[in-house]
Coordinates of C-alpha atoms and ligand atoms in Angstrom, one line a residue:
A151 CA -138.9 105.1 -58.4
A152 CA -139.4 107.9 -56.3
K153 CA -143.1 107.5 -55.4
G154 CA -144.7 106.6 -52.1
G155 CA -141.8 107.5 -49.9
G156 CA -142.7 108.7 -46.7
R157 CA -140.9 111.3 -44.5
G158 CA -137.6 110.3 -43.5
Q159 CA -137.3 107.2 -46.2
Y160 CA -135.3 108.8 -48.8
R161 CA -132.2 106.2 -48.2
F162 CA -134.5 103.5 -49.9
Y163 CA -133.9 105.7 -53.0
S164 CA -130.2 105.6 -53.1
S165 CA -130.5 101.7 -54.1
D166 CA -131.0 103.4 -57.7
L167 CA -127.6 105.0 -57.2
K168 CA -124.3 103.9 -57.9
D169 CA -123.0 105.3 -54.6
G170 CA -125.8 106.1 -51.9
A171 CA -124.0 107.7 -49.3
N172 CA -121.6 110.0 -51.4
H173 CA -124.8 110.8 -53.5
R174 CA -126.7 112.0 -50.6
R175 CA -123.8 114.2 -49.2
Q176 CA -123.7 115.7 -52.5
V177 CA -127.3 116.6 -52.6
E178 CA -127.3 118.1 -49.2
E179 CA -124.4 120.6 -50.5
E180 CA -126.0 121.2 -53.6
L181 CA -129.4 122.0 -52.3
R182 CA -128.2 124.5 -50.3
D183 CA -127.1 126.2 -53.5
A184 CA -130.1 125.5 -55.5
I185 CA -132.4 128.2 -54.3
A186 CA -129.7 131.0 -55.2
N187 CA -128.9 129.0 -58.5
N188 CA -132.6 129.3 -59.6
E189 CA -132.5 125.6 -60.0
L190 CA -136.1 125.2 -58.1
S191 CA -139.3 125.8 -59.7
M192 CA -143.1 125.1 -59.0
Q193 CA -145.1 123.2 -61.4
Y194 CA -149.0 122.9 -61.0
Q195 CA -151.4 120.1 -61.3
P196 CA -155.0 120.7 -61.9
L197 CA -157.7 119.4 -59.5
I198 CA -161.0 118.8 -61.6
C199 CA -164.3 118.9 -60.4
A200 CA -165.8 115.1 -60.5
K201 CA -169.0 116.5 -61.8
T202 CA -168.1 118.8 -64.6
H203 CA -164.4 118.1 -65.5
T204 CA -163.5 121.6 -65.0
V205 CA -160.4 122.7 -63.2
K206 CA -161.3 124.2 -59.5
A207 CA -158.0 124.3 -58.0
C208 CA -154.5 123.3 -58.4
E209 CA -151.6 121.7 -56.3
A210 CA -148.2 123.4 -56.5
L211 CA -145.3 120.8 -56.8
M212 CA -141.6 121.4 -56.4
R213 CA -139.1 120.6 -59.0
W214 CA -135.4 120.5 -59.0
E215 CA -133.5 120.7 -62.3
H216 CA -130.0 119.9 -61.1
P217 CA -127.6 121.3 -63.9
E218 CA -125.7 117.9 -64.5
R219 CA -127.9 115.2 -62.7
G220 CA -131.1 116.5 -64.3
H221 CA -134.5 116.1 -62.8
I222 CA -134.4 115.2 -58.9
S223 CA -138.0 114.3 -57.6
P224 CA -139.1 116.2 -54.5
G225 CA -139.9 112.5 -52.8
V226 CA -135.8 112.3 -52.6
F227 CA -134.9 116.0 -51.9
I228 CA -137.7 117.0 -49.6
P229 CA -136.6 114.5 -47.0
V230 CA -132.9 115.6 -47.3
A231 CA -134.1 119.3 -46.7
E232 CA -136.0 118.2 -43.7
D233 CA -133.1 116.2 -42.4
I234 CA -130.2 118.9 -43.2
G235 CA -132.2 122.1 -41.5
I236 CA -133.1 123.7 -44.7
I237 CA -136.7 122.9 -45.5
K238 CA -137.5 126.2 -43.7
E239 CA -135.9 128.1 -46.4
V240 CA -137.1 125.8 -49.2
G241 CA -140.7 126.0 -47.7
E242 CA -140.5 129.7 -47.7
W243 CA -139.1 130.0 -50.9
A244 CA -141.9 127.8 -52.3
L245 CA -144.8 130.0 -50.6
N246 CA -143.5 133.2 -51.9
E247 CA -142.9 131.8 -55.6
V248 CA -146.4 130.2 -55.6
C249 CA -148.4 133.4 -54.2
R250 CA -146.6 135.7 -56.5
Q251 CA -147.6 133.5 -59.4
A252 CA -151.1 132.7 -58.4
K253 CA -151.5 136.4 -58.4
E254 CA -151.0 136.8 -62.0
W255 CA -153.7 134.5 -62.8
P256 CA -156.3 135.3 -64.9
V257 CA -159.0 133.1 -63.1
E258 CA -159.3 133.3 -59.4
L259 CA -158.3 129.5 -58.5
R260 CA -157.3 128.1 -55.1
V261 CA -153.6 126.9 -55.1
A262 CA -152.5 124.4 -52.6
V263 CA -149.0 124.4 -51.2
N264 CA -147.3 121.6 -49.4
V265 CA -145.9 121.8 -46.1
S266 CA -143.4 119.8 -44.5
A267 CA -144.2 119.0 -40.7
I268 CA -141.0 120.3 -39.8
Q269 CA -141.5 123.5 -41.5
F270 CA -145.1 123.8 -39.9
A271 CA -143.7 123.5 -36.3
Q272 CA -141.5 126.5 -36.7
D273 CA -142.3 129.3 -34.4
D274 CA -142.6 131.6 -37.2
F275 CA -144.6 129.8 -39.7
P276 CA -147.9 131.8 -39.3
Q277 CA -145.8 134.8 -40.1
V278 CA -144.0 133.3 -43.1
V279 CA -147.3 132.8 -44.5
K280 CA -148.8 136.1 -43.7
N281 CA -145.6 137.7 -45.4
A282 CA -146.2 135.6 -48.6
L283 CA -149.7 136.9 -48.7
Q284 CA -148.9 140.3 -48.0
S285 CA -146.0 140.7 -50.4
S286 CA -147.9 138.9 -53.2
G287 CA -151.1 140.6 -52.6
L288 CA -153.0 137.1 -53.1
S289 CA -156.1 136.8 -51.2
P290 CA -155.7 134.7 -48.3
D291 CA -158.7 132.4 -49.3
R292 CA -157.0 131.3 -52.4
L293 CA -154.1 129.8 -50.6
E294 CA -154.5 126.1 -49.2
L295 CA -152.0 124.3 -47.1
E296 CA -151.5 120.9 -47.6
I297 CA -150.2 119.2 -44.6
T298 CA -150.0 115.4 -43.3
E299 CA -151.1 113.7 -40.5
S300 CA -147.2 113.5 -39.2
V301 CA -148.0 117.4 -37.7
F302 CA -149.9 115.7 -35.3
L303 CA -146.9 114.0 -33.6
G304 CA -145.5 117.2 -32.4
D305 CA -146.6 119.3 -29.6
T306 CA -150.3 119.2 -29.3
G307 CA -150.7 122.5 -28.0
R308 CA -148.6 124.3 -30.2
T309 CA -150.2 122.5 -33.2
Q310 CA -153.7 123.9 -32.3
S311 CA -152.3 127.3 -32.0
I312 CA -150.8 127.1 -35.4
F313 CA -154.1 126.0 -36.7
A314 CA -155.9 129.1 -35.0
E315 CA -153.3 131.4 -36.3
L316 CA -153.5 130.0 -39.7
K317 CA -157.3 129.9 -39.7
K318 CA -157.3 133.7 -38.6
L319 CA -155.1 134.7 -41.7
G320 CA -158.0 133.0 -43.5
V321 CA -156.1 130.5 -45.5
R322 CA -157.5 126.7 -46.1
L323 CA -156.1 123.7 -45.0
A324 CA -156.2 120.1 -46.5
L325 CA -155.2 116.9 -45.0
D326 CA -152.8 115.3 -47.4
D327 CA -152.5 111.6 -48.0
F328 CA -154.9 110.7 -46.0
G329 CA -155.3 107.2 -44.8
T330 CA -151.6 106.4 -44.8
G331 CA -149.5 106.7 -41.6
Y332 CA -151.0 107.7 -38.4
S333 CA -154.8 108.0 -39.3
S334 CA -156.8 108.8 -36.4
L335 CA -160.1 110.4 -36.5
S336 CA -159.5 112.5 -33.7
Y337 CA -157.6 114.9 -35.9
L338 CA -160.7 115.6 -38.1
R339 CA -162.5 116.3 -34.7
T340 CA -160.0 118.9 -33.7
A341 CA -158.5 120.5 -36.8
P342 CA -160.1 122.8 -39.1
F343 CA -159.5 121.3 -42.3
D344 CA -161.6 122.2 -45.4
K345 CA -160.4 119.2 -47.6
I346 CA -159.4 115.6 -47.2
K347 CA -156.9 114.3 -49.8
I348 CA -157.3 110.4 -50.4
D349 CA -154.0 108.9 -50.6
Q350 CA -153.4 107.4 -54.3
S351 CA -153.0 103.9 -52.2
F352 CA -156.8 103.6 -52.1
V353 CA -157.5 104.8 -55.6
R354 CA -154.6 102.7 -57.5
G355 CA -156.1 99.1 -58.6
A356 CA -159.6 100.3 -56.8
T357 CA -161.5 98.3 -59.0
E358 CA -159.4 95.2 -58.8
E359 CA -161.2 92.4 -56.9
G360 CA -160.3 91.4 -53.4
N361 CA -159.5 94.6 -52.1
N362 CA -161.8 96.8 -49.6
N363 CA -160.6 100.3 -51.4
A364 CA -164.2 100.7 -52.8
A365 CA -165.6 100.5 -49.3
I366 CA -163.1 102.9 -47.9
L367 CA -163.4 105.5 -50.6
S368 CA -167.3 105.5 -49.4
A369 CA -166.5 105.7 -45.8
I370 CA -163.9 108.7 -46.4
T371 CA -166.3 110.6 -48.7
G372 CA -169.3 110.2 -46.2
L373 CA -167.2 111.1 -43.3
A374 CA -166.2 114.0 -45.1
D375 CA -169.4 115.3 -46.3
A376 CA -170.9 115.0 -43.0
L377 CA -167.9 117.1 -41.6
K378 CA -168.6 119.6 -45.0
M379 CA -165.2 119.0 -46.3
D380 CA -164.3 118.6 -49.8
T381 CA -162.5 114.9 -50.7
V382 CA -159.8 114.7 -53.4
A383 CA -159.0 111.4 -55.0
E384 CA -155.4 111.5 -55.6
G385 CA -153.5 109.6 -58.3
V386 CA -156.5 109.0 -60.6
E387 CA -154.6 107.2 -63.8
A388 CA -157.3 105.2 -65.4
E389 CA -160.8 105.1 -66.8
D390 CA -162.0 102.2 -64.3
E391 CA -160.6 104.4 -61.3
L392 CA -162.1 107.6 -62.4
A393 CA -165.7 105.9 -62.6
L394 CA -165.1 104.3 -59.2
V395 CA -164.1 107.3 -57.3
T396 CA -166.8 109.5 -59.0
E397 CA -169.3 107.0 -57.9
R398 CA -167.9 107.0 -54.3
G399 CA -168.4 110.5 -53.8
A400 CA -165.0 112.2 -54.3
T401 CA -165.8 115.8 -55.2
L402 CA -162.5 116.5 -56.7
I403 CA -160.1 114.5 -58.9
Q404 CA -156.2 114.6 -59.3
G405 CA -154.2 112.4 -61.7
Y406 CA -152.7 111.7 -64.8
I407 CA -156.1 110.9 -66.4
F408 CA -156.4 114.5 -66.7
S409 CA -153.1 116.2 -66.4
G410 CA -149.8 115.5 -64.5
A411 CA -148.2 118.6 -63.0
I412 CA -147.3 121.3 -65.8
T413 CA -144.6 124.2 -65.8
H414 CA -146.2 127.6 -64.8
E415 CA -146.2 128.8 -68.2
E416 CA -148.1 126.2 -69.7
F417 CA -150.5 126.2 -67.0
L418 CA -151.0 130.1 -67.5
G419 CA -151.3 129.6 -71.0
R420 CA -154.1 127.2 -70.5
L421 CA -155.9 129.7 -68.0
E422 CA -155.3 132.6 -70.4
Q423 CA -156.9 130.4 -73.2
G424 CA -160.0 129.8 -71.1
Q425 CA -159.3 126.1 -71.2
L426 CA -160.8 125.1 -68.1
K427 CA -162.4 122.0 -69.1
Y428 CA -160.4 118.7 -69.0
E429 CA -160.6 116.0 -71.4
R430 CA -159.3 112.5 -70.3
R431 CA -156.1 111.7 -71.5
G432 CA -155.2 108.5 -73.7
P433 CA -154.1 104.9 -72.5
A434 CA -151.6 104.3 -70.0
K435 CA -148.7 104.1 -72.6
T436 CA -149.4 107.8 -73.7
R437 CA -149.3 109.1 -70.0
A438 CA -146.4 111.4 -68.8
D439 CA -145.7 113.1 -65.9
Ligands
LIG290 P1 -147.8 114.8 -52.5 O1 -148.2 116.2 -52.1 O2 -149.0 113.7 -52.2 O3 -148.4 115.3 -54.3 C1 -148.8 114.3 -55.0 C2 -147.8 113.5 -55.9 O4 -148.4 112.7 -56.7 C3 -147.0 114.2 -56.6 O5 -145.8 113.7 -56.8 C4 -147.8 114.1 -57.9 O6 -146.9 114.4 -59.2 C5 -148.0 112.6 -58.0 N1 -149.3 112.3 -58.9 C6 -150.3 113.0 -59.3 N2 -151.2 112.4 -59.9 C7 -150.5 111.4 -60.1 C8 -151.1 110.0 -60.9 O7 -152.0 109.9 -61.5 N3 -150.3 108.8 -60.6 C9 -149.3 108.7 -60.0 N4 -148.2 107.8 -60.0 N5 -148.6 109.8 -59.4 C10 -149.3 111.3 -59.3 P2 -144.3 114.7 -56.6 O8 -144.7 115.9 -57.5 O9 -143.2 113.8 -56.8 O10 -144.3 114.9 -55.1 C11 -144.1 113.9 -54.3 C12 -144.1 114.5 -52.7 O11 -143.2 115.5 -52.6 C13 -145.4 115.3 -52.5 O12 -146.6 114.4 -52.4 C14 -145.2 115.9 -51.4 O13 -145.4 115.2 -50.1 C15 -143.7 116.3 -52.0 N6 -143.8 117.8 -52.4 C16 -143.8 118.1 -53.5 N7 -143.5 119.6 -53.6 C17 -143.4 120.0 -52.2 C18 -143.1 121.2 -51.8 O14 -143.3 122.4 -52.3 N8 -142.9 121.4 -50.3 C19 -142.9 120.1 -49.5 N9 -142.8 120.1 -48.2 N10 -143.3 118.9 -49.9 C20 -143.6 119.0 -51.4
LIG291 MG1 -149.7 117.2 -51.5
LIG292 MG1 -151.1 113.6 -51.5
LIG293 MG1 -147.3 112.2 -51.0

């Protein structure tokens, strides 16, 4: 139930819970301890080449395993972390953890880390990225930062100078959840993105009649192509969705049809065994996150 909530929308999720307000206060307190208690971890989801079905890159996704409550979705706790002012610590932990882990991989895959708009706007954000690269020894061109259009709501001059500092470091930038929120083509003109990630709302049910998703997919991939950017189709689950996004020109596929996010141990194991080619998974009922 934690999918699709945008920034600041975590209150919607409290309808699942017995006591929304109490739960949130508890989450706040516990999130502060989660890093120190080793309850956070990073999982990895492959990004698959649409042509060859081999892994080209991956996205790091944060997981919180609470000692009593079990798994808490990042769709729930990231907005809370933003709200209570600890996204900076959480985000810095993620960058360091991902760079350190990716440095171990036997295949030099690129790895994407999600960056909250609030974290992005911090004065020292480029320095935090630089530190993570230096202390891990990861090559900057292997690190991609995924940001959403919400970063453009902040101070424009500041945003542009952060972009410039990040490009100078040599990291890559991806525009996440494209097509939702505040989409404006002017962002693409001024910001140095390497990749556009097409939001799963354009992929899901894309082949059903009566929606314009196929046309929108073509338009986005055509635009990205002209701007020399890659496109990722997010949330590809079904065979017909895979066929459509491939036909409509997405260069990379991310979704349960190939793999959900898996633990670092499992992901590393695959790479060590040279399992770079992905097969489609079975029908919907056998899918797992
Ligand atoms: P996102 O960056 O758009 O990540 C993609 C989400 O789609 C992930 O959810 C992923 O598990 C899910 N997904 C991938 N393939 C499929 C599919 O085929 N079907 C469906 N239904 N879902 C699929 P997840 O891991 O729950 O993360 C949710 C959001 O939380 C992310 O959306 C991102 O905005 C945020 N997030 C996750 N990790 C981090 C992090 O380390 N830092 C920050 N700032 N945000 C994070
Ligand atoms: Mg992302
Ligand atoms: Mg996304
Ligand atoms: Mg998202």
